[in-house]
């Protein structure tokens, strides 16, 4: 199998053509939502080599694996190679865009990772069908269908999934134009497994949504006037509660997880590019028990080329406080 160094040398031998992608992370409104932009990449990116170094077992940093991704001039991903720590190839993904059809093929030394995904889109770019084939060729098909209005109910949307075992899962979404209430019902082989209700204001902005399941589990999401979002999740089988707060940019700023036997509060902080740089953990009494931090070093295109992750743990009993580097990611980015 090819070694990583030979592959990287080949990928770097390209002509310096000038193609436009996202100009800057500070001008996100103008950023095209291609694959590179979704990965937080800016500028005419062609190839990205990402290497992970693990520091827990080796203070000097031990290579734990790597990936090489290739993008076309428009920023859409074409290929991805994943390598083990010793440089052997773990998997190869090819991505083909062709007249409204996206095909993703994965070949891996791990049988469960092998498979093919084929997605079809209409002229507006909306997905109409998704087909997934596993390593044995078994197909799971999902179709997406616009529904016409019936009586007092506005047209809606239906998603239907047919599994290789013959199980049929359907989700139907409809809106009452008189009240603006949106309802979603999910069934498996005709039996209701989840229901959701969403209330919007006069301008169509979501105010409150509630999703319930037969076992008593639920998710409730509420939008506040200041643009923040509050979400409450309850998982009945484990009796766990999850409370989340998101800011105006829809980034998670606070999370409280609670169960009969545990509790943890986490706050999150981001840098000017919207990248998470800190997670801070507290116990039920409000005591600081840990902190994860991420530091970035950028290139001239404002893409990060080094990401260092550190961890701090408070003293606990006879154990002293611990501060250490956990891992580091480096990226070698080649531009068109």
mmCIF file of C-alpha atoms in Angstrom:
data_model
loop_
_atom_site.group_PDB
_atom_site.id
_atom_site.type_symbol
_atom_site.label_atom_id
_atom_site.label_comp_id
_atom_site.label_asym_id
_atom_site.label_seq_id
_atom_site.Cartn_x
_atom_site.Cartn_y
_atom_site.Cartn_z
ATOM 1 C CA UNK A 1 0.000 0.000 0.000
ATOM 2 C CA UNK A 2 1.229 3.530 -0.735
ATOM 3 C CA UNK A 3 2.962 5.378 2.032
ATOM 4 C CA UNK A 4 1.608 8.773 3.073
ATOM 5 C CA UNK A 5 4.768 10.656 2.027
ATOM 6 C CA UNK A 6 4.510 9.448 -1.582
ATOM 7 C CA UNK A 7 0.807 10.365 -1.786
ATOM 8 C CA UNK A 8 1.375 13.832 -0.331
ATOM 9 C CA UNK A 9 4.210 14.528 -2.792
ATOM 10 C CA UNK A 10 1.890 13.631 -5.665
ATOM 11 C CA UNK A 11 -0.955 15.790 -4.363
ATOM 12 C CA UNK A 12 1.274 18.826 -3.922
ATOM 13 C CA UNK A 13 2.428 18.817 -7.566
ATOM 14 C CA UNK A 14 -0.267 21.141 -8.923
ATOM 15 C CA UNK A 15 -0.249 24.403 -10.854
ATOM 16 C CA UNK A 16 -0.926 27.626 -8.915
ATOM 17 C CA UNK A 17 -4.236 28.530 -10.646
ATOM 18 C CA UNK A 18 -6.271 31.249 -8.940
ATOM 19 C CA UNK A 19 -9.753 29.951 -8.096
ATOM 20 C CA UNK A 20 -12.160 31.681 -5.702
ATOM 21 C CA UNK A 21 -13.717 30.015 -2.688
ATOM 22 C CA UNK A 22 -14.606 31.619 0.622
ATOM 23 C CA UNK A 23 -12.742 34.901 1.010
ATOM 24 C CA UNK A 24 -12.487 35.173 4.793
ATOM 25 C CA UNK A 25 -14.063 33.691 7.922
ATOM 26 C CA UNK A 26 -14.932 37.239 8.957
ATOM 27 C CA UNK A 27 -17.272 37.539 5.960
ATOM 28 C CA UNK A 28 -19.258 34.382 6.553
ATOM 29 C CA UNK A 29 -22.470 35.729 4.992
ATOM 30 C CA UNK A 30 -20.749 35.597 1.594
ATOM 31 C CA UNK A 31 -19.285 32.142 2.179
ATOM 32 C CA UNK A 32 -20.561 29.511 -0.276
ATOM 33 C CA UNK A 33 -21.756 26.449 1.599
ATOM 34 C CA UNK A 34 -19.564 24.007 -0.261
ATOM 35 C CA UNK A 35 -17.713 21.202 1.474
ATOM 36 C CA UNK A 36 -14.583 23.254 2.173
ATOM 37 C CA UNK A 37 -16.589 26.106 3.716
ATOM 38 C CA UNK A 38 -18.552 23.675 5.876
ATOM 39 C CA UNK A 39 -15.226 22.362 7.181
ATOM 40 C CA UNK A 40 -14.195 25.910 8.094
ATOM 41 C CA UNK A 41 -11.714 26.209 5.218
ATOM 42 C CA UNK A 42 -11.160 29.522 3.417
ATOM 43 C CA UNK A 43 -9.424 30.440 0.180
ATOM 44 C CA UNK A 44 -8.755 28.260 -2.903
ATOM 45 C CA UNK A 45 -7.986 25.061 -0.979
ATOM 46 C CA UNK A 46 -6.838 22.070 -3.049
ATOM 47 C CA UNK A 47 -5.495 19.454 -0.606
ATOM 48 C CA UNK A 48 -5.423 19.173 3.177
ATOM 49 C CA UNK A 49 -3.205 16.781 5.115
ATOM 50 C CA UNK A 50 -4.354 16.480 8.745
ATOM 51 C CA UNK A 51 -2.204 14.595 11.255
ATOM 52 C CA UNK A 52 -3.152 13.800 14.857
ATOM 53 C CA UNK A 53 -0.530 13.495 17.591
ATOM 54 C CA UNK A 54 -1.481 11.962 20.951
ATOM 55 C CA UNK A 55 0.329 13.154 24.092
ATOM 56 C CA UNK A 56 -1.327 11.154 26.902
ATOM 57 C CA UNK A 57 0.883 8.086 26.467
ATOM 58 C CA UNK A 58 3.871 9.918 24.963
ATOM 59 C CA UNK A 59 4.850 13.409 26.242
ATOM 60 C CA UNK A 60 6.709 14.045 22.966
ATOM 61 C CA UNK A 61 3.613 13.398 20.882
ATOM 62 C CA UNK A 62 2.856 10.142 19.094
ATOM 63 C CA UNK A 63 1.311 10.062 15.609
ATOM 64 C CA UNK A 64 -2.159 8.554 15.966
ATOM 65 C CA UNK A 65 -3.379 8.738 12.366
ATOM 66 C CA UNK A 66 -3.877 11.084 9.445
ATOM 67 C CA UNK A 67 -6.172 12.037 6.576
ATOM 68 C CA UNK A 68 -5.654 13.595 3.149
ATOM 69 C CA UNK A 69 -8.609 15.383 1.509
ATOM 70 C CA UNK A 70 -8.783 16.782 -2.026
ATOM 71 C CA UNK A 71 -11.163 19.559 -3.148
ATOM 72 C CA UNK A 72 -12.096 20.835 -6.596
ATOM 73 C CA UNK A 73 -11.787 24.552 -7.530
ATOM 74 C CA UNK A 74 -15.362 25.179 -6.337
ATOM 75 C CA UNK A 75 -14.597 23.760 -2.879
ATOM 76 C CA UNK A 76 -16.366 20.409 -3.189
ATOM 77 C CA UNK A 77 -14.583 17.374 -1.767
ATOM 78 C CA UNK A 78 -13.436 14.768 -4.285
ATOM 79 C CA UNK A 79 -11.424 12.236 -2.263
ATOM 80 C CA UNK A 80 -10.408 11.392 1.273
ATOM 81 C CA UNK A 81 -7.687 8.968 2.401
ATOM 82 C CA UNK A 82 -7.483 7.863 6.044
ATOM 83 C CA UNK A 83 -4.257 6.353 7.382
ATOM 84 C CA UNK A 84 -3.370 4.464 10.534
ATOM 85 C CA UNK A 85 -0.513 5.583 12.778
ATOM 86 C CA UNK A 86 1.957 3.321 10.943
ATOM 87 C CA UNK A 87 1.079 4.885 7.581
ATOM 88 C CA UNK A 88 -1.018 2.016 6.211
ATOM 89 C CA UNK A 89 -4.204 2.941 4.381
ATOM 90 C CA UNK A 90 -7.380 2.440 6.435
ATOM 91 C CA UNK A 91 -9.989 3.754 4.005
ATOM 92 C CA UNK A 92 -10.481 5.597 0.741
ATOM 93 C CA UNK A 93 -13.564 7.703 -0.019
ATOM 94 C CA UNK A 94 -14.403 8.984 -3.506
ATOM 95 C CA UNK A 95 -17.100 11.623 -4.021
ATOM 96 C CA UNK A 96 -18.661 12.227 -7.435
ATOM 97 C CA UNK A 97 -20.977 15.139 -8.346
ATOM 98 C CA UNK A 98 -22.846 14.540 -11.607
ATOM 99 C CA UNK A 99 -25.991 16.370 -12.795
ATOM 100 C CA UNK A 100 -27.947 16.438 -9.562
ATOM 101 C CA UNK A 101 -26.541 13.146 -8.239
ATOM 102 C CA UNK A 102 -23.977 12.835 -5.438
ATOM 103 C CA UNK A 103 -22.215 9.481 -5.065
ATOM 104 C CA UNK A 104 -20.015 8.639 -2.068
ATOM 105 C CA UNK A 105 -18.070 5.341 -2.197
ATOM 106 C CA UNK A 106 -16.047 4.055 0.767
ATOM 107 C CA UNK A 107 -13.484 1.247 0.546
ATOM 108 C CA UNK A 108 -12.006 0.272 3.912
ATOM 109 C CA UNK A 109 -10.031 -2.475 5.619
ATOM 110 C CA UNK A 110 -12.817 -2.384 8.235
ATOM 111 C CA UNK A 111 -15.759 -4.269 6.633
ATOM 112 C CA UNK A 112 -18.427 -2.227 8.419
ATOM 113 C CA UNK A 113 -17.094 0.995 6.874
ATOM 114 C CA UNK A 114 -17.499 -0.215 3.295
ATOM 115 C CA UNK A 115 -20.511 1.074 1.412
ATOM 116 C CA UNK A 116 -21.988 3.471 -1.125
ATOM 117 C CA UNK A 117 -24.350 6.427 -0.729
ATOM 118 C CA UNK A 118 -26.227 7.898 -3.709
ATOM 119 C CA UNK A 119 -28.180 11.151 -3.248
ATOM 120 C CA UNK A 120 -30.446 12.689 -5.870
ATOM 121 C CA UNK A 121 -31.466 16.378 -6.013
ATOM 122 C CA UNK A 122 -34.083 18.321 -7.962
ATOM 123 C CA UNK A 123 -33.508 21.476 -10.022
ATOM 124 C CA UNK A 124 -33.744 23.633 -6.880
ATOM 125 C CA UNK A 125 -31.014 21.656 -5.132
ATOM 126 C CA UNK A 126 -33.454 19.957 -2.749
ATOM 127 C CA UNK A 127 -32.732 16.299 -1.976
ATOM 128 C CA UNK A 128 -35.343 13.895 -3.349
ATOM 129 C CA UNK A 129 -33.850 10.485 -2.592
ATOM 130 C CA UNK A 130 -31.027 8.915 -0.588
ATOM 131 C CA UNK A 131 -29.835 5.338 -1.154
ATOM 132 C CA UNK A 132 -27.362 3.612 1.164
ATOM 133 C CA UNK A 133 -25.680 0.290 0.325
ATOM 134 C CA UNK A 134 -23.735 -1.539 3.050
ATOM 135 C CA UNK A 135 -20.755 -3.857 2.561
ATOM 136 C CA UNK A 136 -23.105 -6.680 1.553
ATOM 137 C CA UNK A 137 -24.981 -4.571 -0.991
ATOM 138 C CA UNK A 138 -28.123 -4.313 1.166
ATOM 139 C CA UNK A 139 -30.002 -1.110 0.344
ATOM 140 C CA UNK A 140 -31.713 1.398 2.615
ATOM 141 C CA UNK A 141 -33.735 3.897 0.573
ATOM 142 C CA UNK A 142 -35.074 7.211 1.832
ATOM 143 C CA UNK A 143 -37.389 9.351 -0.299
ATOM 144 C CA UNK A 144 -38.446 12.976 0.265
ATOM 145 C CA UNK A 145 -41.827 14.136 -1.059
ATOM 146 C CA UNK A 146 -43.708 17.439 -1.087
ATOM 147 C CA UNK A 147 -47.359 16.988 -0.114
ATOM 148 C CA UNK A 148 -50.291 19.004 -1.531
ATOM 149 C CA UNK A 149 -52.676 20.887 0.758
ATOM 150 C CA UNK A 150 -55.793 19.052 1.936
ATOM 151 C CA UNK A 151 -58.776 20.941 3.397
ATOM 152 C CA UNK A 152 -57.602 23.428 6.011
ATOM 153 C CA UNK A 153 -54.101 21.947 6.193
ATOM 154 C CA UNK A 154 -51.336 23.490 4.106
ATOM 155 C CA UNK A 155 -49.078 21.307 2.012
ATOM 156 C CA UNK A 156 -46.361 19.514 3.910
ATOM 157 C CA UNK A 157 -43.441 17.143 3.558
ATOM 158 C CA UNK A 158 -43.051 13.397 3.879
ATOM 159 C CA UNK A 159 -39.904 11.331 4.438
ATOM 160 C CA UNK A 160 -40.084 7.561 3.927
ATOM 161 C CA UNK A 161 -37.296 5.107 4.719
ATOM 162 C CA UNK A 162 -37.320 1.459 3.608
ATOM 163 C CA UNK A 163 -34.722 -0.708 5.373
ATOM 164 C CA UNK A 164 -33.198 -3.958 4.039
ATOM 165 C CA UNK A 165 -35.299 -5.867 6.624
ATOM 166 C CA UNK A 166 -38.484 -4.396 5.181
ATOM 167 C CA UNK A 167 -39.120 -1.926 8.013
ATOM 168 C CA UNK A 168 -40.831 1.282 6.872
ATOM 169 C CA UNK A 169 -40.268 4.541 8.764
ATOM 170 C CA UNK A 170 -42.303 7.587 7.749
ATOM 171 C CA UNK A 171 -42.243 11.186 8.984
ATOM 172 C CA UNK A 172 -45.005 13.543 7.838
ATOM 173 C CA UNK A 173 -44.787 17.295 8.433
ATOM 174 C CA UNK A 174 -47.801 19.587 8.008
ATOM 175 C CA UNK A 175 -48.729 23.170 8.909
ATOM 176 C CA UNK A 176 -52.113 24.630 9.871
ATOM 177 C CA UNK A 177 -52.255 28.000 8.025
ATOM 178 C CA UNK A 178 -54.876 29.386 10.426
ATOM 179 C CA UNK A 179 -52.772 28.929 13.565
ATOM 180 C CA UNK A 180 -49.280 28.587 12.121
ATOM 181 C CA UNK A 181 -48.798 25.383 14.109
ATOM 182 C CA UNK A 182 -46.427 22.858 12.540
ATOM 183 C CA UNK A 183 -46.891 19.164 13.345
ATOM 184 C CA UNK A 184 -44.613 16.235 12.653
ATOM 185 C CA UNK A 185 -45.539 12.563 13.126
ATOM 186 C CA UNK A 186 -43.078 9.662 12.846
ATOM 187 C CA UNK A 187 -44.283 6.073 12.447
ATOM 188 C CA UNK A 188 -42.478 2.750 12.166
ATOM 189 C CA UNK A 189 -44.499 0.110 10.325
ATOM 190 C CA UNK A 190 -47.590 2.205 10.990
ATOM 191 C CA UNK A 191 -47.025 2.637 14.731
ATOM 192 C CA UNK A 192 -46.395 6.168 16.045
ATOM 193 C CA UNK A 193 -42.957 6.484 17.635
ATOM 194 C CA UNK A 194 -42.583 10.277 17.909
ATOM 195 C CA UNK A 195 -44.657 13.439 17.527
ATOM 196 C CA UNK A 196 -43.567 17.076 17.348
ATOM 197 C CA UNK A 197 -45.361 20.427 17.487
ATOM 198 C CA UNK A 198 -43.853 23.781 16.512
ATOM 199 C CA UNK A 199 -45.398 27.210 17.089
ATOM 200 C CA UNK A 200 -44.140 30.154 15.005
ATOM 201 C CA UNK A 201 -44.811 33.870 15.272
ATOM 202 C CA UNK A 202 -46.472 36.000 12.571
ATOM 203 C CA UNK A 203 -43.193 36.394 10.682
ATOM 204 C CA UNK A 204 -42.601 32.631 10.611
ATOM 205 C CA UNK A 205 -39.874 32.577 13.262
ATOM 206 C CA UNK A 206 -39.961 29.458 15.423
ATOM 207 C CA UNK A 207 -40.973 30.200 19.019
ATOM 208 C CA UNK A 208 -41.624 26.840 20.658
ATOM 209 C CA UNK A 209 -41.284 23.236 19.537
ATOM 210 C CA UNK A 210 -42.031 20.071 21.475
ATOM 211 C CA UNK A 211 -41.249 16.508 20.406
ATOM 212 C CA UNK A 212 -42.584 13.605 22.452
ATOM 213 C CA UNK A 213 -42.167 9.842 22.357
ATOM 214 C CA UNK A 214 -44.445 7.091 23.703
ATOM 215 C CA UNK A 215 -42.066 6.227 26.569
ATOM 216 C CA UNK A 216 -42.272 9.765 27.961
ATOM 217 C CA UNK A 217 -39.030 11.073 26.457
ATOM 218 C CA UNK A 218 -39.264 14.576 25.013
ATOM 219 C CA UNK A 219 -37.358 17.493 23.492
ATOM 220 C CA UNK A 220 -38.578 21.076 23.988
ATOM 221 C CA UNK A 221 -36.967 23.996 22.170
ATOM 222 C CA UNK A 222 -37.829 27.630 22.870
ATOM 223 C CA UNK A 223 -36.580 30.702 20.996
ATOM 224 C CA UNK A 224 -36.129 33.839 23.107
ATOM 225 C CA UNK A 225 -36.656 37.450 21.882
ATOM 226 C CA UNK A 226 -32.908 38.124 22.159
ATOM 227 C CA UNK A 227 -32.130 35.343 19.665
ATOM 228 C CA UNK A 228 -30.958 32.745 22.145
ATOM 229 C CA UNK A 229 -32.410 29.240 22.142
ATOM 230 C CA UNK A 230 -33.210 27.047 25.146
ATOM 231 C CA UNK A 231 -33.504 23.290 24.660
ATOM 232 C CA UNK A 232 -34.621 20.726 27.234
ATOM 233 C CA UNK A 233 -34.193 16.999 26.621
ATOM 234 C CA UNK A 234 -35.483 14.171 28.784
ATOM 235 C CA UNK A 235 -34.596 10.524 28.113
ATOM 236 C CA UNK A 236 -37.102 8.427 30.042
ATOM 237 C CA UNK A 237 -35.336 5.005 30.060
ATOM 238 C CA UNK A 238 -32.283 6.466 31.861
ATOM 239 C CA UNK A 239 -34.158 9.335 33.598
ATOM 240 C CA UNK A 240 -31.612 11.852 32.314
ATOM 241 C CA UNK A 241 -32.186 15.562 31.735
ATOM 242 C CA UNK A 242 -30.178 17.700 29.325
ATOM 243 C CA UNK A 243 -30.503 21.505 29.368
ATOM 244 C CA UNK A 244 -28.820 23.471 26.566
ATOM 245 C CA UNK A 245 -28.453 27.191 25.829
ATOM 246 C CA UNK A 246 -27.444 28.434 22.359
ATOM 247 C CA UNK A 247 -26.569 32.000 21.429
ATOM 248 C CA UNK A 248 -27.723 34.085 18.455
ATOM 249 C CA UNK A 249 -25.187 32.302 16.217
ATOM 250 C CA UNK A 250 -26.678 28.934 17.287
ATOM 251 C CA UNK A 251 -23.507 27.982 19.140
ATOM 252 C CA UNK A 252 -23.819 26.043 22.375
ATOM 253 C CA UNK A 253 -22.848 28.248 25.329
ATOM 254 C CA UNK A 254 -24.077 26.217 28.313
ATOM 255 C CA UNK A 255 -25.121 22.621 28.981
ATOM 256 C CA UNK A 256 -26.390 20.992 32.155
ATOM 257 C CA UNK A 257 -26.660 17.209 32.254
ATOM 258 C CA UNK A 258 -28.343 15.511 35.198
ATOM 259 C CA UNK A 259 -29.278 11.949 36.093
ATOM 260 C CA UNK A 260 -30.261 10.206 39.359
ATOM 261 C CA UNK A 261 -26.579 9.514 39.980
ATOM 262 C CA UNK A 262 -24.726 12.382 38.327
ATOM 263 C CA UNK A 263 -24.567 16.056 37.419
ATOM 264 C CA UNK A 264 -22.340 18.203 35.216
ATOM 265 C CA UNK A 265 -22.524 21.803 34.047
ATOM 266 C CA UNK A 266 -20.414 22.868 31.072
ATOM 267 C CA UNK A 267 -19.867 26.331 29.635
ATOM 268 C CA UNK A 268 -18.355 26.969 26.205
ATOM 269 C CA UNK A 269 -16.329 29.854 24.770
ATOM 270 C CA UNK A 270 -15.481 30.649 21.117
ATOM 271 C CA UNK A 271 -12.928 32.788 19.288
ATOM 272 C CA UNK A 272 -13.588 35.481 16.666
ATOM 273 C CA UNK A 273 -13.876 32.825 13.945
ATOM 274 C CA UNK A 274 -16.555 30.883 15.840
ATOM 275 C CA UNK A 275 -14.176 28.061 16.797
ATOM 276 C CA UNK A 276 -14.611 26.511 20.223
ATOM 277 C CA UNK A 277 -11.612 27.401 22.396
ATOM 278 C CA UNK A 278 -12.743 26.462 25.907
ATOM 279 C CA UNK A 279 -15.039 24.019 27.727
ATOM 280 C CA UNK A 280 -15.316 24.504 31.500
ATOM 281 C CA UNK A 281 -16.873 21.890 33.815
ATOM 282 C CA UNK A 282 -18.580 22.373 37.204
ATOM 283 C CA UNK A 283 -20.119 19.993 39.728
ATOM 284 C CA UNK A 284 -23.525 20.359 41.401
ATOM 285 C CA UNK A 285 -22.155 22.766 44.047
ATOM 286 C CA UNK A 286 -20.725 25.066 41.387
ATOM 287 C CA UNK A 287 -17.129 24.016 42.000
ATOM 288 C CA UNK A 288 -14.783 24.128 39.018
ATOM 289 C CA UNK A 289 -13.646 20.556 38.315
ATOM 290 C CA UNK A 290 -12.049 20.724 34.883
ATOM 291 C CA UNK A 291 -11.306 22.720 31.763
ATOM 292 C CA UNK A 292 -10.479 21.824 28.158
ATOM 293 C CA UNK A 293 -8.804 24.465 26.000
ATOM 294 C CA UNK A 294 -7.964 24.574 22.306
ATOM 295 C CA UNK A 295 -5.325 26.869 20.806
ATOM 296 C CA UNK A 296 -5.019 27.573 17.073
ATOM 297 C CA UNK A 297 -2.233 28.787 14.799
ATOM 298 C CA UNK A 298 -3.363 30.101 11.406
ATOM 299 C CA UNK A 299 -1.773 30.503 7.974
ATOM 300 C CA UNK A 300 -2.068 33.557 5.715
ATOM 301 C CA UNK A 301 -5.555 32.470 4.564
ATOM 302 C CA UNK A 302 -6.761 32.371 8.201
ATOM 303 C CA UNK A 303 -7.046 28.571 8.082
ATOM 304 C CA UNK A 304 -5.693 26.838 11.162
ATOM 305 C CA UNK A 305 -2.568 24.757 10.606
ATOM 306 C CA UNK A 306 -2.052 23.759 14.240
ATOM 307 C CA UNK A 307 -4.702 22.893 16.827
ATOM 308 C CA UNK A 308 -3.450 22.110 20.336
ATOM 309 C CA UNK A 309 -5.872 20.608 22.877
ATOM 310 C CA UNK A 310 -5.048 20.828 26.582
ATOM 311 C CA UNK A 311 -6.808 19.556 29.694
ATOM 312 C CA UNK A 312 -6.863 20.760 33.295
ATOM 313 C CA UNK A 313 -8.377 18.745 36.155
ATOM 314 C CA UNK A 314 -8.889 20.066 39.692
ATOM 315 C CA UNK A 315 -7.356 18.283 42.672
ATOM 316 C CA UNK A 316 -9.489 15.437 43.978
ATOM 317 C CA UNK A 317 -8.711 13.830 47.328
ATOM 318 C CA UNK A 318 -5.062 12.786 47.374
ATOM 319 C CA UNK A 319 -4.724 13.475 43.632
ATOM 320 C CA UNK A 320 -3.174 16.873 42.819
ATOM 321 C CA UNK A 321 -4.448 19.135 40.062
ATOM 322 C CA UNK A 322 -3.404 17.923 36.609
ATOM 323 C CA UNK A 323 -2.562 20.037 33.569
ATOM 324 C CA UNK A 324 -1.434 18.436 30.317
ATOM 325 C CA UNK A 325 -1.497 18.550 26.530
ATOM 326 C CA UNK A 326 -3.875 15.851 25.327
ATOM 327 C CA UNK A 327 -3.500 16.006 21.564
ATOM 328 C CA UNK A 328 -2.369 18.152 18.677
ATOM 329 C CA UNK A 329 -3.608 18.301 15.098
ATOM 330 C CA UNK A 330 -1.468 19.762 12.310
ATOM 331 C CA UNK A 331 -2.667 20.607 8.807
ATOM 332 C CA UNK A 332 -0.619 21.016 5.645
ATOM 333 C CA UNK A 333 -2.823 22.934 3.205
ATOM 334 C CA UNK A 334 -2.026 23.269 -0.486
ATOM 335 C CA UNK A 335 -3.865 25.956 -2.470
ATOM 336 C CA UNK A 336 -4.756 26.258 -6.138
#
